[in-house]
CSV table of C-alpha atoms in Angstrom, one decimal:
chain,number,residue,atom,x,y,z
A,413,UNK,CA,-108.6,33.8,-122.5
A,414,UNK,CA,-107.1,36.9,-123.5
A,415,UNK,CA,-109.2,40.3,-123.2
A,416,UNK,CA,-112.1,39.9,-124.5
A,417,UNK,CA,-115.5,42.0,-125.5
A,418,UNK,CA,-118.8,41.1,-123.8
A,419,UNK,CA,-122.5,42.3,-123.9
A,420,UNK,CA,-125.8,40.8,-122.7
A,421,UNK,CA,-129.4,41.0,-123.6
A,422,UNK,CA,-132.3,40.0,-122.0
A,423,UNK,CA,-134.9,37.4,-124.0
A,424,UNK,CA,-138.2,36.7,-123.2
A,425,UNK,CA,-138.3,33.1,-122.7
A,426,UNK,CA,-137.2,30.2,-121.0
A,427,UNK,CA,-133.3,29.3,-120.8
A,428,UNK,CA,-133.6,25.9,-122.3
A,429,UNK,CA,-135.9,27.4,-125.1
A,430,UNK,CA,-132.9,30.1,-125.9
A,431,UNK,CA,-130.4,27.7,-125.8
A,432,UNK,CA,-132.4,25.3,-128.1
A,433,UNK,CA,-132.2,28.1,-130.6
A,434,UNK,CA,-128.3,28.5,-130.3
A,435,UNK,CA,-127.8,25.1,-130.4
A,436,UNK,CA,-129.8,24.5,-133.7
A,437,UNK,CA,-126.6,25.2,-136.2
A,438,UNK,CA,-128.5,24.6,-139.1
A,439,UNK,CA,-130.8,27.4,-138.6
A,440,UNK,CA,-128.0,29.9,-138.0
A,441,UNK,CA,-128.1,31.5,-141.7
A,442,UNK,CA,-131.4,32.3,-141.1
A,443,UNK,CA,-130.7,34.9,-138.1
A,444,UNK,CA,-127.4,35.4,-137.5
A,445,UNK,CA,-126.6,37.2,-140.8
A,446,UNK,CA,-122.8,36.8,-141.4
A,447,UNK,CA,-123.3,33.0,-141.3
A,448,UNK,CA,-124.1,31.7,-144.6
A,449,UNK,CA,-123.8,28.1,-144.6
A,450,UNK,CA,-123.1,26.1,-141.3
A,451,UNK,CA,-122.5,22.3,-141.4
A,452,UNK,CA,-122.2,20.3,-137.6
A,453,UNK,CA,-119.0,17.8,-138.5
A,454,UNK,CA,-119.0,15.8,-135.0
A,455,UNK,CA,-121.3,15.7,-132.4
A,456,UNK,CA,-121.2,14.1,-128.9
A,457,UNK,CA,-123.0,11.3,-126.9
A,458,UNK,CA,-126.0,13.7,-126.5
A,459,UNK,CA,-126.6,14.5,-129.9
A,460,UNK,CA,-124.8,17.9,-129.4
A,461,UNK,CA,-122.4,19.8,-132.0
A,462,UNK,CA,-118.7,19.1,-130.9
A,463,UNK,CA,-117.0,20.3,-134.3
A,464,UNK,CA,-119.2,23.2,-136.7
A,465,UNK,CA,-118.1,24.3,-140.3
A,466,UNK,CA,-119.1,27.9,-140.8
A,467,UNK,CA,-119.0,30.2,-144.0
A,468,UNK,CA,-119.0,33.4,-143.0
A,469,UNK,CA,-119.7,36.7,-144.9
A,470,UNK,CA,-118.9,39.9,-142.8
A,471,UNK,CA,-118.6,42.4,-146.0
A,472,UNK,CA,-114.8,42.9,-146.0
A,473,UNK,CA,-114.4,39.4,-144.1
A,474,UNK,CA,-115.5,36.4,-145.5
A,475,UNK,CA,-114.2,33.2,-143.9
A,476,UNK,CA,-114.5,29.5,-144.1
A,477,UNK,CA,-113.7,28.1,-140.3
A,478,UNK,CA,-114.3,25.4,-138.3
A,479,UNK,CA,-115.2,26.0,-134.7
A,480,UNK,CA,-114.7,22.9,-131.5
A,481,UNK,CA,-118.0,23.4,-129.1
A,482,UNK,CA,-118.1,22.7,-125.4
A,483,UNK,CA,-121.1,22.5,-123.3
A,484,UNK,CA,-121.2,23.3,-119.7
A,485,UNK,CA,-124.5,22.4,-118.0
A,486,UNK,CA,-127.8,23.5,-119.6
A,487,UNK,CA,-127.0,27.4,-119.9
A,488,UNK,CA,-123.5,27.4,-121.3
A,489,UNK,CA,-121.3,26.7,-124.7
A,490,UNK,CA,-118.2,28.1,-125.5
A,491,UNK,CA,-116.0,27.4,-128.7
A,492,UNK,CA,-112.7,27.7,-130.1
A,493,UNK,CA,-111.3,28.0,-133.3
A,494,UNK,CA,-110.0,25.0,-134.8
A,495,UNK,CA,-109.3,26.5,-138.5
A,496,UNK,CA,-109.5,29.5,-140.7
A,497,UNK,CA,-108.3,31.0,-143.4
A,498,UNK,CA,-108.8,34.7,-142.1
A,499,UNK,CA,-108.4,34.1,-138.2
A,500,UNK,CA,-105.5,33.1,-135.7
A,501,UNK,CA,-107.8,32.4,-132.9
A,502,UNK,CA,-111.6,32.7,-131.8
A,503,UNK,CA,-112.9,32.1,-128.6
A,504,UNK,CA,-116.4,32.7,-127.5
A,505,UNK,CA,-119.3,31.8,-125.1
A,506,UNK,CA,-123.0,32.2,-124.6
A,507,UNK,CA,-123.8,32.0,-121.0
A,508,UNK,CA,-127.3,32.1,-119.9
A,509,UNK,CA,-128.8,33.2,-116.6
A,510,UNK,CA,-132.7,32.6,-115.8
A,511,UNK,CA,-134.0,35.6,-114.5
A,512,UNK,CA,-137.3,33.9,-114.1
A,513,UNK,CA,-139.4,30.7,-115.6
A,514,UNK,CA,-139.6,32.9,-118.8
A,515,UNK,CA,-137.2,35.2,-118.9
A,516,UNK,CA,-133.1,34.7,-119.6
A,517,UNK,CA,-130.4,37.1,-119.4
A,518,UNK,CA,-127.8,35.9,-122.2
A,519,UNK,CA,-124.1,37.2,-121.9
A,520,UNK,CA,-122.0,36.6,-125.2
A,521,UNK,CA,-118.3,37.2,-124.8
A,522,UNK,CA,-115.9,37.0,-128.1
A,523,UNK,CA,-112.4,37.2,-128.6
A,524,UNK,CA,-110.8,37.2,-132.2
A,525,UNK,CA,-107.7,37.6,-133.1
A,526,UNK,CA,-107.2,38.2,-137.1
A,527,UNK,CA,-104.4,37.2,-139.4
A,528,UNK,CA,-103.9,40.7,-141.0
A,529,UNK,CA,-102.6,43.4,-138.6
A,530,UNK,CA,-105.3,45.4,-136.6
A,531,UNK,CA,-105.5,48.6,-134.0
A,532,UNK,CA,-106.9,47.1,-130.4
A,533,UNK,CA,-109.3,49.2,-130.3
A,534,UNK,CA,-110.6,48.9,-134.0
A,535,UNK,CA,-110.8,44.8,-133.1
A,536,UNK,CA,-112.7,45.5,-130.2
A,537,UNK,CA,-115.0,47.7,-132.1
A,538,UNK,CA,-115.5,44.8,-134.5
A,539,UNK,CA,-116.4,42.2,-132.1
A,540,UNK,CA,-118.7,44.5,-130.1
A,541,UNK,CA,-120.8,44.8,-133.6
A,542,UNK,CA,-120.4,40.9,-133.9
A,543,UNK,CA,-122.1,40.5,-130.8
A,544,UNK,CA,-124.6,43.1,-130.6
A,545,UNK,CA,-125.8,42.0,-134.0
A,546,UNK,CA,-125.8,38.3,-132.9
A,547,UNK,CA,-127.8,39.0,-129.4
A,548,UNK,CA,-130.2,41.2,-131.2
A,549,UNK,CA,-130.3,38.4,-133.9
A,550,UNK,CA,-131.0,35.4,-131.2
A,551,UNK,CA,-133.5,37.7,-129.2
A,552,UNK,CA,-135.6,38.1,-132.3
A,553,UNK,CA,-135.3,34.7,-133.5
A,554,UNK,CA,-136.3,33.4,-129.7
A,555,UNK,CA,-139.6,35.6,-129.5
A,556,UNK,CA,-140.8,35.4,-132.5
A,557,UNK,CA,-141.0,31.3,-131.9
A,558,UNK,CA,-139.8,31.0,-135.8
């Protein structure tokens, strides 16, 4: 993976509960902000998403993209871009680290390469905004129990 942007947050919930929210793509429009539609296209033998189509609206950037997901154990999921209108590449991951039975540290890593030219500093700032919004939304969603 190329140079990535990363951030972490602590969530008052068990790792399995956090991962259940991350894996529930149909509910992404409820808590992510930028995701307007999510459709699981393929699943693995355990019923986990392998390919997901996401319709994104992040203000200036609107995109229809398909991501391929890889699940590593119970506490890690990563994804890579299959197709997109706006992006050349996108690689990301959620890594969950149980702090206790009811507290989980979640680290989100993201690398995005857009088809339009963009300064590295601006791109990393945009990645950071995406990550911080996603982590805040995830924390609120998990801790509210909704």
